CSV table of C-alpha atoms in Angstrom, one decimal:
chain,number,residue,atom,x,y,z
A,743,ASP,CA,10.2,2.8,-5.9
A,744,ALA,CA,6.6,1.7,-6.2
A,745,ASP,CA,5.9,-1.9,-7.4
A,746,VAL,CA,3.0,-0.9,-9.7
A,747,THR,CA,3.1,2.5,-11.4
A,748,GLN,CA,0.4,4.2,-13.4
A,749,THR,CA,0.7,7.2,-15.8
A,750,PRO,CA,-0.8,9.7,-15.9
A,751,ARG,CA,-2.1,10.2,-12.4
A,752,ASN,CA,-4.7,12.7,-13.5
A,753,ARG,CA,-6.1,13.5,-17.0
A,754,ILE,CA,-8.8,15.8,-18.2
A,755,THR,CA,-10.0,15.2,-21.8
A,756,LYS,CA,-12.9,16.0,-24.1
A,757,THR,CA,-15.6,13.7,-25.5
A,758,GLY,CA,-14.4,11.8,-28.5
A,759,LYS,CA,-10.7,12.0,-27.8
A,760,ARG,CA,-8.5,8.9,-27.7
A,761,ILE,CA,-6.9,8.3,-24.3
A,762,MET,CA,-4.3,5.8,-23.2
A,763,LEU,CA,-3.5,4.9,-19.6
A,764,GLU,CA,-0.3,3.1,-18.9
A,765,CYS,CA,0.7,0.6,-16.2
A,766,SER,CA,4.0,-1.0,-15.4
A,767,GLN,CA,5.1,-3.3,-12.7
A,768,THR,CA,8.3,-4.5,-11.1
A,769,LYS,CA,6.8,-7.4,-9.1
A,770,GLY,CA,7.5,-10.0,-11.9
A,771,HIS,CA,3.8,-11.1,-11.9
A,772,ASP,CA,2.3,-12.7,-15.0
A,773,ARG,CA,-1.2,-11.5,-14.3
A,774,MET,CA,-2.3,-7.9,-14.8
A,775,TYR,CA,-5.7,-6.3,-14.5
A,776,TRP,CA,-7.5,-3.0,-15.2
A,777,TYR,CA,-10.3,-1.9,-12.9
A,778,ARG,CA,-12.7,1.1,-12.8
A,779,GLN,CA,-13.9,2.6,-9.5
A,780,ASP,CA,-17.0,4.7,-9.2
A,781,PRO,CA,-18.4,6.1,-5.9
A,782,GLY,CA,-20.5,3.5,-4.2
A,783,LEU,CA,-19.8,0.8,-6.8
A,784,GLY,CA,-16.5,-0.6,-5.6
A,785,LEU,CA,-14.1,-1.9,-8.2
A,786,ARG,CA,-15.2,-3.4,-11.5
A,787,LEU,CA,-13.0,-5.4,-13.8
A,788,ILE,CA,-12.5,-4.0,-17.3
A,789,TYR,CA,-9.8,-6.3,-18.8
A,790,TYR,CA,-7.3,-8.8,-17.5
A,791,SER,CA,-4.3,-10.6,-18.9
A,792,PHE,CA,-2.6,-13.8,-17.6
A,793,ASP,CA,0.4,-13.4,-19.9
A,794,VAL,CA,1.6,-11.4,-22.9
A,795,LYS,CA,-0.4,-13.5,-25.4
A,796,ASP,CA,-3.5,-13.7,-23.2
A,797,ILE,CA,-6.2,-10.9,-23.1
A,798,ASN,CA,-9.6,-11.3,-21.6
A,799,LYS,CA,-12.7,-9.1,-21.2
A,800,GLY,CA,-14.0,-8.3,-17.8
A,801,GLU,CA,-17.4,-7.3,-16.8
A,802,ILE,CA,-17.4,-3.8,-18.3
A,803,SER,CA,-15.1,-4.0,-21.3
A,804,ASP,CA,-17.3,-2.1,-23.8
A,805,GLY,CA,-15.7,1.2,-24.9
A,806,TYR,CA,-12.2,0.0,-23.8
A,807,SER,CA,-9.3,-1.9,-25.3
A,808,VAL,CA,-6.0,-3.1,-23.9
A,809,SER,CA,-2.5,-4.0,-25.0
A,810,ARG,CA,0.0,-6.2,-23.1
A,811,GLN,CA,3.2,-4.9,-24.6
A,812,ALA,CA,5.5,-6.9,-22.3
A,813,GLN,CA,5.1,-8.9,-19.1
A,814,ALA,CA,5.6,-5.7,-17.1
A,815,LYS,CA,3.4,-3.4,-19.1
A,816,PHE,CA,-0.3,-3.3,-19.6
A,817,SER,CA,-2.1,-0.3,-21.2
A,818,LEU,CA,-5.7,0.7,-21.3
A,819,SER,CA,-7.2,2.7,-24.2
A,820,LEU,CA,-10.4,4.6,-24.6
A,821,GLU,CA,-10.8,4.9,-28.3
A,822,SER,CA,-13.4,7.6,-28.1
A,823,ALA,CA,-13.9,8.9,-24.6
A,824,ILE,CA,-17.4,9.7,-23.3
A,825,PRO,CA,-18.4,11.5,-20.1
A,826,ASN,CA,-19.7,8.4,-18.3
A,827,GLN,CA,-16.1,7.0,-18.5
A,828,THR,CA,-15.2,9.6,-15.9
A,829,ALA,CA,-13.8,7.5,-13.1
A,830,LEU,CA,-10.8,6.3,-11.2
A,831,TYR,CA,-8.9,3.7,-13.0
A,832,PHE,CA,-6.6,1.2,-11.3
A,833,CYS,CA,-4.1,-1.3,-12.6
A,834,ALA,CA,-3.3,-4.4,-10.6
A,835,THR,CA,-0.9,-7.3,-10.7
A,836,GLY,CA,-1.6,-10.8,-9.5
A,837,SER,CA,0.5,-13.1,-7.5
A,838,THR,CA,0.5,-16.9,-7.5
A,839,THR,CA,-1.6,-16.8,-4.3
A,840,ASP,CA,-4.2,-14.8,-6.2
A,841,THR,CA,-3.9,-11.7,-4.1
A,842,GLN,CA,-3.7,-8.6,-6.2
A,843,TYR,CA,-1.5,-5.5,-5.8
A,844,PHE,CA,-2.9,-2.2,-7.0
A,845,GLY,CA,-1.3,0.9,-8.5
A,846,PRO,CA,-2.0,4.4,-7.3
A,847,GLY,CA,-4.7,5.0,-9.8
A,848,THR,CA,-5.5,7.5,-12.6
A,849,ARG,CA,-8.3,10.0,-12.2
A,850,LEU,CA,-9.8,10.5,-15.6
A,851,THR,CA,-12.3,13.3,-16.3
A,852,VAL,CA,-14.1,13.3,-19.7
A,853,LEU,CA,-15.8,16.7,-20.4
B,650,GLY,CA,-18.0,-10.8,-11.4
B,651,GLN,CA,-20.7,-10.6,-8.9
B,652,GLN,CA,-20.8,-7.8,-6.4
B,653,LEU,CA,-20.4,-8.7,-2.7
B,654,ASN,CA,-22.8,-7.3,-0.1
B,655,GLN,CA,-20.6,-5.2,2.2
B,656,SER,CA,-21.9,-3.5,5.3
B,657,PRO,CA,-22.1,-1.0,6.8
B,658,GLN,CA,-21.7,1.4,3.9
B,659,SER,CA,-20.1,4.0,6.2
B,660,MET,CA,-19.4,4.5,9.8
B,661,PHE,CA,-18.3,7.2,12.2
B,662,ILE,CA,-16.3,5.8,15.1
B,663,GLN,CA,-14.8,7.2,18.3
B,664,GLU,CA,-11.1,6.9,18.6
B,665,GLY,CA,-10.3,3.9,20.8
B,666,GLU,CA,-13.4,2.0,19.8
B,667,ASP,CA,-13.5,-1.5,18.3
B,668,VAL,CA,-15.4,-1.7,14.9
B,669,SER,CA,-16.6,-4.5,12.7
B,670,MET,CA,-17.6,-4.8,9.1
B,671,ASN,CA,-18.7,-7.7,7.0
B,672,CYS,CA,-19.2,-9.1,3.5
B,673,THR,CA,-21.6,-11.7,2.3
B,674,SER,CA,-22.2,-13.5,-0.9
B,675,SER,CA,-24.7,-15.8,-2.4
B,676,SER,CA,-21.9,-17.9,-3.8
B,677,ILE,CA,-19.0,-19.8,-2.2
B,678,PHE,CA,-15.5,-18.2,-2.3
B,679,ASN,CA,-12.2,-20.0,-2.0
B,680,THR,CA,-10.3,-16.8,-0.9
B,681,TRP,CA,-11.4,-13.7,0.9
B,682,LEU,CA,-9.2,-10.6,0.9
B,683,TRP,CA,-9.5,-7.3,2.8
B,684,TYR,CA,-8.1,-4.1,1.3
B,685,LYS,CA,-7.8,-0.5,2.6
B,686,GLN,CA,-7.8,2.5,0.3
B,687,ASP,CA,-6.5,5.9,1.5
B,688,PRO,CA,-7.6,9.1,-0.3
B,689,GLY,CA,-5.8,9.5,-3.6
B,690,GLU,CA,-4.2,6.0,-3.4
B,691,GLY,CA,-4.9,2.5,-4.7
B,692,PRO,CA,-6.2,-0.3,-2.4
B,693,VAL,CA,-3.6,-1.9,-0.2
B,694,LEU,CA,-3.9,-5.5,0.9
B,695,LEU,CA,-4.5,-5.9,4.6
B,696,ILE,CA,-5.4,-9.5,5.2
B,697,ALA,CA,-5.8,-12.6,3.0
B,698,LEU,CA,-7.8,-15.6,4.0
B,699,TYR,CA,-7.6,-19.0,2.3
B,700,LYS,CA,-9.4,-21.5,4.4
B,701,ALA,CA,-13.0,-21.7,5.8
B,702,GLY,CA,-13.0,-20.8,9.5
B,703,GLU,CA,-9.5,-19.2,9.3
B,704,LEU,CA,-9.0,-16.3,11.7
B,705,THR,CA,-6.0,-14.1,10.8
B,706,SER,CA,-4.7,-11.0,12.5
B,707,ASN,CA,-2.5,-8.1,11.2
B,708,GLY,CA,-1.7,-5.8,14.1
B,709,ARG,CA,-5.0,-4.3,15.3
B,710,LEU,CA,-6.9,-5.9,12.4
B,711,THR,CA,-8.5,-9.3,12.6
B,712,ALA,CA,-10.4,-11.0,9.8
B,713,GLN,CA,-12.3,-14.3,9.6
B,714,PHE,CA,-13.2,-16.6,6.7
B,715,GLY,CA,-16.8,-17.7,7.4
B,716,ILE,CA,-17.5,-21.4,7.8
B,717,THR,CA,-20.1,-21.4,5.1
B,718,ARG,CA,-17.5,-19.8,2.7
B,719,LYS,CA,-20.1,-17.2,1.9
B,720,ASP,CA,-19.0,-14.5,4.3
B,721,SER,CA,-16.1,-12.7,6.0
B,722,PHE,CA,-15.7,-10.1,8.6
B,723,LEU,CA,-13.0,-7.6,9.5
B,724,ASN,CA,-12.5,-6.1,13.0
B,725,ILE,CA,-10.4,-3.1,13.9
B,726,SER,CA,-9.5,-2.8,17.5
B,727,ALA,CA,-8.7,0.4,19.4
B,728,SER,CA,-9.4,2.7,16.4
B,729,ILE,CA,-6.9,5.5,15.7
B,730,PRO,CA,-7.1,8.5,13.3
B,731,SER,CA,-5.1,6.8,10.6
B,732,ASP,CA,-7.7,4.1,10.3
B,733,VAL,CA,-9.7,6.5,8.2
B,734,GLY,CA,-10.3,5.3,4.7
B,735,ILE,CA,-12.4,2.9,2.6
B,736,TYR,CA,-12.2,-0.8,3.4
B,737,PHE,CA,-13.0,-3.3,0.7
B,738,CYS,CA,-13.7,-7.0,0.8
B,739,ALA,CA,-12.9,-9.1,-2.2
B,740,GLY,CA,-13.5,-12.8,-3.0
B,741,GLN,CA,-12.2,-15.3,-5.4
B,742,PRO,CA,-14.8,-17.8,-6.5
B,743,SER,CA,-12.6,-20.8,-7.3
B,744,SER,CA,-9.1,-21.9,-7.6
B,745,ASN,CA,-9.3,-21.7,-11.4
B,746,ASP,CA,-10.8,-18.3,-11.6
B,747,TYR,CA,-8.4,-15.5,-10.8
B,748,LYS,CA,-10.9,-12.7,-11.0
B,749,LEU,CA,-11.9,-11.0,-7.8
B,750,SER,CA,-15.4,-9.8,-6.9
B,751,PHE,CA,-15.4,-6.7,-4.7
B,752,GLY,CA,-17.7,-5.2,-2.2
B,753,ALA,CA,-18.8,-1.6,-2.6
B,754,GLY,CA,-16.6,-0.6,0.4
B,755,THR,CA,-17.1,0.7,4.0
B,756,THR,CA,-16.0,4.3,4.5
B,757,VAL,CA,-14.6,4.8,8.0
B,758,THR,CA,-14.3,8.2,9.6
B,759,VAL,CA,-12.8,8.5,13.1
B,760,ARG,CA,-13.8,11.2,15.5
B,761,ALA,CA,-10.8,12.4,17.4
């Protein structure tokens, strides 16, 4: 079984809809991250969490919110989706050596 | 976090060739990481570097942490078709900052 799982893997939605992307991990890591990937821009950090009670904004947090429901679960929400939020979204977990392990990604399309 | 300057942006290589890509930054990093992303998948860690000047290999891959701590390179020797993908560099700026900055990626396509 994969160490970091994301659901759904693909989602098409309409402008204005609320969307939640979920991430769970079995690596036992405290740190979890949400990234967005756009062609030619690499990975940009949306939010990160170092433990259940700790949530921090990344470089592009506007329009997004997160919830750390448990050490192993970290969800990303788009309260009112807009077309420029169409992208690949990756969840990652962090080890004590600061390397990060990524999930398989969610492809989100906002029409 | 800041974006790293990764080059080249893309490359077409002949099977069997050695290739090289690099990342530079205007700031010092304590850690350099190299990831590979296959189509439809998330990035997978290839090599992690923790010390300036460090040279580390993983099979046909070799990466180095630059002496200035502002750059890193990745070499792939004897390319094979499964080397196709996008390679990303990532840097961690300090031991107290666990956020990574990523390069924009190098897309590698292998000609059979």
